[in-house]
Each structure stands twice: as structure tokens, then as C-alpha cells.
Coordinates of C-alpha atoms (C1' of nucleotides) in Angstrom, one line a residue:
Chain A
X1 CA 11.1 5.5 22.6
X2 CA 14.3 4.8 24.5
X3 CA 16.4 2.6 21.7
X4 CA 16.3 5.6 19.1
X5 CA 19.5 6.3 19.5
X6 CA 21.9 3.3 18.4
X7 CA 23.6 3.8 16.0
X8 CA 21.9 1.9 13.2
X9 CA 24.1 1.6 10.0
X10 CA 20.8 2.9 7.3
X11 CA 20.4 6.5 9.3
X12 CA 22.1 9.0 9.7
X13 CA 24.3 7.6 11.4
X14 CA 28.0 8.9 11.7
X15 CA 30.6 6.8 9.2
X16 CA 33.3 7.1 12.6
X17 CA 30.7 5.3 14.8
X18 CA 32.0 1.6 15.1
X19 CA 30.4 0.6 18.5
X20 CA 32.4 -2.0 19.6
X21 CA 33.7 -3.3 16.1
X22 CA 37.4 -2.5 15.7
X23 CA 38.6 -3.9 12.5
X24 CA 39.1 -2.4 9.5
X25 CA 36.8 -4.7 7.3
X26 CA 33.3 -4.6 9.3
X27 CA 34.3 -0.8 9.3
X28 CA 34.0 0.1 5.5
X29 CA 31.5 -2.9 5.6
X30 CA 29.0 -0.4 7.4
X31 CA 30.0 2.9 5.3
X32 CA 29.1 0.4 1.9
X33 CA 25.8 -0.6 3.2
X34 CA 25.3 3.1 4.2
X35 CA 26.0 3.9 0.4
X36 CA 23.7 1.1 -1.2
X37 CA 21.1 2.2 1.3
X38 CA 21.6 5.6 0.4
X39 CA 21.4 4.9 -3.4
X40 CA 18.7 3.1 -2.6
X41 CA 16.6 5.8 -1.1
X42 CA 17.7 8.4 -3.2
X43 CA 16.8 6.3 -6.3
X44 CA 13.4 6.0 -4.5
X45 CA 12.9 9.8 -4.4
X46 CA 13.8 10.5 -7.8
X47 CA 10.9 8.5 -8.9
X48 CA 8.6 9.5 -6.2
X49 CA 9.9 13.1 -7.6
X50 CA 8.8 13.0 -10.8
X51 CA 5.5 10.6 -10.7
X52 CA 3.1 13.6 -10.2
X53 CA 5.6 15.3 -12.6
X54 CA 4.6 12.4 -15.4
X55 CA 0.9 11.6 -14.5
X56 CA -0.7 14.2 -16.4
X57 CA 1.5 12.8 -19.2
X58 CA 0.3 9.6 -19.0
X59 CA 3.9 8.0 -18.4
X60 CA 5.6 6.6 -15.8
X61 CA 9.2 7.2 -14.8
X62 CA 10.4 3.9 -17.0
X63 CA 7.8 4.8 -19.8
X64 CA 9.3 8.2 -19.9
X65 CA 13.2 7.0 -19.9
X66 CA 11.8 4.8 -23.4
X67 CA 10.3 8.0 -24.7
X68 CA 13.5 10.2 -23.8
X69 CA 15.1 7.1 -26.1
X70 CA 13.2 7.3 -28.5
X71 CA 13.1 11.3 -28.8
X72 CA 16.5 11.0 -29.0
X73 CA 16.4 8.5 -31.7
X74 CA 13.3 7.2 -33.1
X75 CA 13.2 3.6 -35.1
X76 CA 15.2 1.6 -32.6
X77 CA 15.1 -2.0 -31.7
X78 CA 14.4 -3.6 -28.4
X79 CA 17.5 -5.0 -27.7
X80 CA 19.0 -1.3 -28.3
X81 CA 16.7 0.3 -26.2
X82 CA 17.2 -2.5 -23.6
X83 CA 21.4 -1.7 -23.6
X84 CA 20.5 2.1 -23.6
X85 CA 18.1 1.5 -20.2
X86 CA 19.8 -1.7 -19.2
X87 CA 17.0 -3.2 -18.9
X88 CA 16.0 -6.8 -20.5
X89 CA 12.8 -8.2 -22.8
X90 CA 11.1 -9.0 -19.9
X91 CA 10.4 -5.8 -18.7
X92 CA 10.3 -3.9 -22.3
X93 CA 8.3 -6.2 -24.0
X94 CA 5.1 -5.4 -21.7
X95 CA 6.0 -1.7 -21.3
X96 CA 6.3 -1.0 -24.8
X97 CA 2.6 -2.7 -25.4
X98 CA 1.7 -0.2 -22.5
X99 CA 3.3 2.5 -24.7
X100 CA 1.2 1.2 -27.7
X101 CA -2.0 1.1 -25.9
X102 CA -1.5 4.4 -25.0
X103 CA -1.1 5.4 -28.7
X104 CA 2.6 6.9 -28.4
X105 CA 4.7 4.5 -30.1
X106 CA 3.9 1.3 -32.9
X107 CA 6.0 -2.0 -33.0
X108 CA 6.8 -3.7 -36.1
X109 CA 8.6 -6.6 -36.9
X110 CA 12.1 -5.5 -39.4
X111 CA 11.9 -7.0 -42.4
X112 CA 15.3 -7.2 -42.8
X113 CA 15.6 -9.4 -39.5
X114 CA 12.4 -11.2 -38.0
X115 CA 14.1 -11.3 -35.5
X116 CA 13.5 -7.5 -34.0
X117 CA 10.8 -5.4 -33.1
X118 CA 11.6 -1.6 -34.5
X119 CA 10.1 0.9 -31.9
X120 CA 8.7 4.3 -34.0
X121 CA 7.0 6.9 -32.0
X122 CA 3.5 8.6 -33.5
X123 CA 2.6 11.8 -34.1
X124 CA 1.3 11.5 -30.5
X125 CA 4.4 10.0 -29.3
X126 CA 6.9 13.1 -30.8
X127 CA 4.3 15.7 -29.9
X128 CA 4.3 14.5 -26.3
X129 CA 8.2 15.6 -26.3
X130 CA 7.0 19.2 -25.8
X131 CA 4.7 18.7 -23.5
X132 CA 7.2 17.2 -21.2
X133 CA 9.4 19.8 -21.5
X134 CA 9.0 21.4 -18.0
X135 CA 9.2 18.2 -16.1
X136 CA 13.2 18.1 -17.0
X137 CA 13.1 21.9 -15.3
X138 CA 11.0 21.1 -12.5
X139 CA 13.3 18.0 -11.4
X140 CA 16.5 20.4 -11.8
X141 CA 14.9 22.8 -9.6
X142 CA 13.6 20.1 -6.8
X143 CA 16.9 18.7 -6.8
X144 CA 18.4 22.1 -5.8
X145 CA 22.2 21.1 -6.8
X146 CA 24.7 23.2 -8.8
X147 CA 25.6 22.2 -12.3
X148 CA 29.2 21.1 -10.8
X149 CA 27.5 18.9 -7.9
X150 CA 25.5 17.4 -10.3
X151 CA 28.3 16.8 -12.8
X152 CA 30.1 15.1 -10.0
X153 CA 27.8 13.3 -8.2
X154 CA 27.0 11.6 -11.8
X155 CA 30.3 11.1 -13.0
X156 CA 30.8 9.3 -9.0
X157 CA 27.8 7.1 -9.8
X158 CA 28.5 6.1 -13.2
X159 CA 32.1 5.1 -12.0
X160 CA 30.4 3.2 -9.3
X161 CA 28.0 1.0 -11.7
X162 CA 30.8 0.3 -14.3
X163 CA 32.8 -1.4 -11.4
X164 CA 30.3 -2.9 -9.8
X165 CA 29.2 -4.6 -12.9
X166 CA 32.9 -5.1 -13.9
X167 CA 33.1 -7.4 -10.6
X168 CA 30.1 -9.7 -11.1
X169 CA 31.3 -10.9 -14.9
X170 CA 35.2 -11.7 -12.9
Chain B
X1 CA 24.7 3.1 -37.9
X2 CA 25.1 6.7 -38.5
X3 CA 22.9 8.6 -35.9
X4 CA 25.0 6.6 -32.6
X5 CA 26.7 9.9 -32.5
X6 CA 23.5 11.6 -31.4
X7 CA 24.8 13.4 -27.7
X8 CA 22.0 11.1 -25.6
X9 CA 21.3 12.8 -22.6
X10 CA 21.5 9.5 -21.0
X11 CA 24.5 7.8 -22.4
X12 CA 27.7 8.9 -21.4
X13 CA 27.6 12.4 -23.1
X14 CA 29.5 15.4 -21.1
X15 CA 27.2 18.0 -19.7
X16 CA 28.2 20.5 -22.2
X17 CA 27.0 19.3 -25.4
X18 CA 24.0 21.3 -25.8
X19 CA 23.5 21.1 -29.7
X20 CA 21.9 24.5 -30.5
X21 CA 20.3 24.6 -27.2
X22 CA 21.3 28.1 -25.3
X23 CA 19.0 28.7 -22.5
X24 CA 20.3 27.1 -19.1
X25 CA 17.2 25.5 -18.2
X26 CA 17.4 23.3 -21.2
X27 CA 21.3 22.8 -20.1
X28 CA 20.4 22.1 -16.4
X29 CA 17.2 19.7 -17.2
X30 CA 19.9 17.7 -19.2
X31 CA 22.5 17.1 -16.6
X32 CA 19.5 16.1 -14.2
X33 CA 18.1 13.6 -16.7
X34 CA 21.1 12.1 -16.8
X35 CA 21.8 12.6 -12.9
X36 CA 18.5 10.7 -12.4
X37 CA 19.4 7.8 -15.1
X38 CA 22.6 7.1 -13.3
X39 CA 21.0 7.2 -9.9
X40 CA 18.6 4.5 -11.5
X41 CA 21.3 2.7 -12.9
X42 CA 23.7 2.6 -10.1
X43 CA 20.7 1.3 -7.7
X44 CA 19.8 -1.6 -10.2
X45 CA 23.5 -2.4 -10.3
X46 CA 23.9 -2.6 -6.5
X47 CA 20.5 -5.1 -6.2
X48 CA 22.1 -7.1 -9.3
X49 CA 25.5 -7.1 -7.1
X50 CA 24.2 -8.6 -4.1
X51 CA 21.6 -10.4 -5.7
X52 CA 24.3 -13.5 -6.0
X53 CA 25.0 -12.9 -2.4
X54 CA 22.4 -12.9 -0.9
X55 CA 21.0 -15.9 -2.8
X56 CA 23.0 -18.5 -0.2
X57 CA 21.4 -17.0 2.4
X58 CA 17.5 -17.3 0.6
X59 CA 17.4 -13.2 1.2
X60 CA 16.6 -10.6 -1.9
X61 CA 17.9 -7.3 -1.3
X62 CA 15.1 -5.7 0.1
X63 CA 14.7 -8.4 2.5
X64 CA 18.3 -8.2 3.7
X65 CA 17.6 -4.7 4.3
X66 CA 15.0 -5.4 7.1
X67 CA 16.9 -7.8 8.5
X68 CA 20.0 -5.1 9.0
X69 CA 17.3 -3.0 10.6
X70 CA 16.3 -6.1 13.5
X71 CA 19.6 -6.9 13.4
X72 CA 20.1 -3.5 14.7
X73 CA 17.7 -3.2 17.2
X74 CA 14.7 -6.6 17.3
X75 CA 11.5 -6.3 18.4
X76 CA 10.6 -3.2 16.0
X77 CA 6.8 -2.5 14.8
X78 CA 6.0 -2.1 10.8
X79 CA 5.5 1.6 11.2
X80 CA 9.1 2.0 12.6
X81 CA 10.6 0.0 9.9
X82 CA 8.7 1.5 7.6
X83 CA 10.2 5.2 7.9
X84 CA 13.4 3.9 8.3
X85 CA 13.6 1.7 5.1
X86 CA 11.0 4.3 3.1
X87 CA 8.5 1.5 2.8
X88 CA 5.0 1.0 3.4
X89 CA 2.7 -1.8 4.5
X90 CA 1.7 -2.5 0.9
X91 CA 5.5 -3.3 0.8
X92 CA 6.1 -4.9 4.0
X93 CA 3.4 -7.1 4.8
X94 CA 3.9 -9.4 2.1
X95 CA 7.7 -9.3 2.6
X96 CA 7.1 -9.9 6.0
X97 CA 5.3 -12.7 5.5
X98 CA 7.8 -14.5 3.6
X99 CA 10.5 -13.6 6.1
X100 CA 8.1 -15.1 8.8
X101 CA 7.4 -18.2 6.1
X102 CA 11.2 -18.8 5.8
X103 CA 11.3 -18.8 9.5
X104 CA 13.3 -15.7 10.2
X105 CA 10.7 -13.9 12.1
X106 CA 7.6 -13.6 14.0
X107 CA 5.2 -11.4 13.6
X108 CA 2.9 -10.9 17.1
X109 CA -0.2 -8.4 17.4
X110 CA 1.4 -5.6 20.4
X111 CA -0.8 -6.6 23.6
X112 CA -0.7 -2.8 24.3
X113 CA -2.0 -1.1 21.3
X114 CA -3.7 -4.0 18.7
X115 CA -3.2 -1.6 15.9
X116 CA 0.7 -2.4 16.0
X117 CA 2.7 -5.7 14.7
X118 CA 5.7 -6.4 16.6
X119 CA 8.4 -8.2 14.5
X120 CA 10.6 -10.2 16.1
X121 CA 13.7 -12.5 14.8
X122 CA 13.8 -16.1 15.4
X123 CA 16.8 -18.0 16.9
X124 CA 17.4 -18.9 13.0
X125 CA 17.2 -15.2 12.4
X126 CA 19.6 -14.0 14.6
X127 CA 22.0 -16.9 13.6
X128 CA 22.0 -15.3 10.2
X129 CA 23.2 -12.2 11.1
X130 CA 27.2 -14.4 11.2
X131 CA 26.2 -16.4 8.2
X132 CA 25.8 -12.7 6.3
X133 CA 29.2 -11.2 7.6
X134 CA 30.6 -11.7 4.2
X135 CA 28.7 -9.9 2.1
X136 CA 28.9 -6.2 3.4
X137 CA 32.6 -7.2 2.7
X138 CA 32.6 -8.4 -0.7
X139 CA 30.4 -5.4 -1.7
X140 CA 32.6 -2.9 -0.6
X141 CA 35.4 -4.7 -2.1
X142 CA 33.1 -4.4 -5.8
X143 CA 32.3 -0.7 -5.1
X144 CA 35.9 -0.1 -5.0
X145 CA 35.1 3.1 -3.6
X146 CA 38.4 4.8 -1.0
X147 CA 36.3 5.5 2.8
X148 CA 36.5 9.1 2.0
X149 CA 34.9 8.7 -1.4
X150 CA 32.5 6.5 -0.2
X151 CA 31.7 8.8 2.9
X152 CA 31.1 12.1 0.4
X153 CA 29.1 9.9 -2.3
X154 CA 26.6 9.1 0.6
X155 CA 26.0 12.3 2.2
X156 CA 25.7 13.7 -1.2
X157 CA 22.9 11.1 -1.9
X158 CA 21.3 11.5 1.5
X159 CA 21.1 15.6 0.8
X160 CA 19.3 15.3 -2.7
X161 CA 17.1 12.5 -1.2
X162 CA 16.1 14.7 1.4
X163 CA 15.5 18.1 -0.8
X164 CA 13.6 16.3 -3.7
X165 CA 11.3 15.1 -0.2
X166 CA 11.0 18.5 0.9
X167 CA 10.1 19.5 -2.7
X168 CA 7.4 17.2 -2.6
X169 CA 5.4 19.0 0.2
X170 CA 6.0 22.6 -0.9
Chain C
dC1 C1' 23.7 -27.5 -48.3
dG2 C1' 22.3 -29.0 -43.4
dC3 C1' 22.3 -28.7 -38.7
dA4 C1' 23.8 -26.8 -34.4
dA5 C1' 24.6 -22.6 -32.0
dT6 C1' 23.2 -17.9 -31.4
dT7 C1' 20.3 -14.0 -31.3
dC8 C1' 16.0 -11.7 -30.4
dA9 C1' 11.4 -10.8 -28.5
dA10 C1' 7.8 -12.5 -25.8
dT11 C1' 6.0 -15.0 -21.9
dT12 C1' 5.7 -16.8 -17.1
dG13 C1' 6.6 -16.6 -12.4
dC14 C1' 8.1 -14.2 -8.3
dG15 C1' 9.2 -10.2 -5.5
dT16 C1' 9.1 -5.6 -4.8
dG17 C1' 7.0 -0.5 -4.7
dC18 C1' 3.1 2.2 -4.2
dA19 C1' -1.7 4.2 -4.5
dA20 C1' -6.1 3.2 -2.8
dT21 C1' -8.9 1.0 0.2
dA22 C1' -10.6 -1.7 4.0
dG23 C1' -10.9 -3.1 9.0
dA24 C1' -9.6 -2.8 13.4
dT25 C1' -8.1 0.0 17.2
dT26 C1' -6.9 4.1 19.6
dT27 C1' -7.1 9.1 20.4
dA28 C1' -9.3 13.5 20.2
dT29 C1' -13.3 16.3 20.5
dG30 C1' -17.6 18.0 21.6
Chain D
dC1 C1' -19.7 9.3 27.2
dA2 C1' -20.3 9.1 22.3
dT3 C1' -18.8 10.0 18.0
dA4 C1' -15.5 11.7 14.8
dA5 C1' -10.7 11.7 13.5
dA6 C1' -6.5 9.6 13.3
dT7 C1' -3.4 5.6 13.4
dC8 C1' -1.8 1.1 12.0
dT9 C1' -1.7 -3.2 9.3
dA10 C1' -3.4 -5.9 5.6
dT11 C1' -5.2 -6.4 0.9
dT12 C1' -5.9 -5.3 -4.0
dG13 C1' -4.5 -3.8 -8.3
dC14 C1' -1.0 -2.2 -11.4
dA15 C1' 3.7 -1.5 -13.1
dC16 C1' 8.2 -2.6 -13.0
dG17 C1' 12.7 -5.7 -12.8
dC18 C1' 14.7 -10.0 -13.6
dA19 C1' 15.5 -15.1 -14.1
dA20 C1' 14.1 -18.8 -16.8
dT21 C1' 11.9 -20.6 -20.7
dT22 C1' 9.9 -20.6 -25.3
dG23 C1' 9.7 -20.0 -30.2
dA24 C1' 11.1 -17.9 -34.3
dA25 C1' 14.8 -16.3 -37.2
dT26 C1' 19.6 -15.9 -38.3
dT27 C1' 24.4 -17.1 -38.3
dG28 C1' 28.2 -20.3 -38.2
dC29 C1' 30.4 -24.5 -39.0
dG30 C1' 31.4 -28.7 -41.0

DNA sequence: CGCAATTCAATTGCGTGCAATAGATTTATG
DNA sequence: CATAAATCTATTGCACGCAATTGAATTGCG
């Protein structure tokens, strides 16, 4: 139990704490992995957060992001539910038939376009809305932040995606 | 093409388009759905970031993250990387075991207490620790994040982490 | 019109995450 | 000392998340 203390980049460790490492790129190199690992956790807790939240709904955290989609706009396709969530075919595809199974939503081909699958929640589906209502509260309350932290830390993370996504297409 | 216009809590909506809503519960769940949704989507963002990286040196992102933590200090059990990366053994032991199949570690039963697997890296394991040095670098050139943002983003991360924990237990 | 390129959803394969369980070992308790 | 409780790793099962591929349908181009 002697080597607790040293300094290790993904604790709490100080940003000012270079042992040894003196320039400037290793530097901000530590604080970034400190950020992605902190992103990383918190991201973690979230949906550690609301699982026994969801359970008596029946929905995991994903599931319930494609129902927040779809209680904000019911009859959309895939591919627009997969922009809204980022998230691609091959992890919709089998959610939604998870979503089917569990009688909130149906799938049908658009006659207009073979190509896409329109997503329309049941009566099941929009009567579920309600009873999630107090998960939204209870996550609000757990995460203990003011309305302006919240506001800030989102608009900070949002600006954070869009450029690291700007990089990879450059 | 009509309803785009809808104020999605999880598209870029501001926090004060509450359409007919005027409690502030209602208002607060809002922001933290969409607090939550960009925590999500700034985490997949940073995997997707390095995942390019990381692929020269045959590492996913979770992966890379242990090996920061024996890079830091070799020789650690599973339980002890465990709580320091959030994981557990349903996590790491397969993860190790690739690690250990790619040749970067060893895994070794502790002579003192049986219970315990010491990981240790291999000559090839250390060595990678150089071979790596660019990619903190090129992430915190993609964040385009200034130290001090960088600094508050994380602590502000590493607080809500820690109070939606201490929610859990209550 | 006819054929190539594109778009879209589904599938496959691999690597996490995590709950639940099992198995072995160590510690605590009577 | 013996037995129960706790600790630690590994395994199993399920649900993402994503790259790569497939197959069907549509669009674009000559």
C-alpha cells in the first residue's frame, strides 16, 4: 500500500503535477487523457444512474433515448433515428426488434421507399411516456447541479463532440 | 418535413423552450436529458477519436486505458485496476486476456494471497508506452480545448460522476 | 431505357460493460 | 479449531457500439 500516491494521470490527480516531464506537449497531453477519462466515467455513471431508474420500465438507457425520439416525434425512420442518437443500423436494427418484442413500438417497411423501416410507437409505447415521467426528475435531482452548471457543462460538451468529430473527417 | 421544428430535448434546442410546460421539474428534467445525451455523445466521440489511433498500436480504447494505469505504476492486481478504471472482472478478465494474448502482459496468481492476479507488462509492453507518445498529443490537439477549459470541464465531470455515485447508495 | 452508383436496413463478428453466479482462498467469529 | 462470512477472479448471458458485408430498392448518368 506504499505506491498510492503517484501521481497517476486517471485520479484525482492535480492538472499542475508534471513529475519530471517539462514540456508543454506531454503537459496538456495528461490534462486530455484526464478529460476523456473523466467523460468516460461520468458517461459511466449516468447510465449506472438511471438503470434502476429504467428497469421497472422495462428499458434500458439506449431503449429509452429511442423512445424519448420517438415521443418527441413518432413515425420516423431508422436512418433518422440513427442521426438523432448517432448511432448506426447495427446497433438499431436489433434494439428496435427488442423494442418490438417488448410491444412498444411496430416496424414497417414505407411504401413510398422500400428502402426504410418507419418506427410508430403503440398505444403501449405512448402510454409508457407517463410512466417515465419521474425518471427525468429523479436524474435532475441525483445529479445535484444548477440549471446554469448544467446549461454550461452541456453547451462545453457539445462544443467538444462537434470538434472532435470535425477533426476525424480532416 | 414539417414537424423538424419540434424543440427535441436532445437536439440542440436551448434550455428554455418549454412549450406549455411551466413547472420547473418538467424544465430541469429537460436540461438533464439533454445533459446526459451530450455526456453520451461526447464519450462515443472521444472512443471514435482515438479509435484510429490507437489502431497502429492493436489497442481499443478501453485497452489503452489499462495500459496508462501499468504504465503508471506495473505490477497492479485486477481489484486495484478495477476501482481505478470503474470496471469489474466481468470486464477485465477477458480484456486481460487479450492484452496477455497480444503479449503485452502477464497475468501471475500473487504467491501471498491466491485470490489476487498480479498483472504485469512485458518488455513489449513497456516498449509501447514510446510508441503511444503521440496519441495523447493528437487528441488534445482535436479537443481543441485552452488548459483552463480543459481543467474546469474535468473537474466538473469528476463532481457529477461522484454525486450521481453517492445518489446511488442513499 | 439500362446499368452503375448510392442509399438504407439487416446481419455478422468482435470487444466492451455489467449483473449474476461459481470456485477458490482468506478472514472473521463463535 | 471449525465454520461462516467476506474477498477476489473467472465465467455466463445479455445488450450495446461499431466495422464490414449483404441484399434490396432507388437514384443518377449516359
Amino acid at each position: 500500500m506504499k505506491e498510492i500516491e503517484h501521481g497517476f494521470v486517471m485520479t484525482g490527480a492535480e492538472p499542475n503535477k508534471n513529475d519530471g516531464v517539462e514540456n508543454r506537449e506531454a503537459a496538456t497531453g495528461g490534462l486530455d487523457v484526464m478529460l476523456c477519462f473523466a467523460i468516460y466515467g461520468a458517461a459511466h455513471a449516468f447510465t449506472r444512474a438511471y438503470k434502476p431508474l429504467l428497469e421497472p420500465l422495462g428499458l434500458t438507457y439506449p431503449q429509452y433515448l429511442v423512445m424519448m425520439a420517438l415521443w418527441a416525434e413518432d413515425g420516423q425512420k431508422v436512418k433518422a433515428l440513427g442521426d438523432r442518437l448517432g448511432l448506426d443500423s447495427g446497433t438499431l436494427s436489433p434494439l428496435l426488434k427488442r423494442l418490438e418484442q417488448s410491444g412498444l413500438v411496430k416496424r414497417k417497411r414505407d411504401a413510398e421507399d422500400e428502402r426504410q423501416v418507419k418506427i410508430t410507437l403503440t398505444p403501449q409505447g405512448v402510454e409508457l411516456k407517463e410512466r417515465s415521467a419521474g425518471v427525468m426528475e429523479a436524474i435532475g435531482e441525483a445529479t445535484g447541479c444548477s440549471l446554469e452548471e448544467v446549461g454550461m457543462l452541456r453547451a462545453a460538451l457539445v462544443g467538444l463532440k462537434d470538434r472532435l468529430e470535425g477533426a476525424e473527417e480532416r
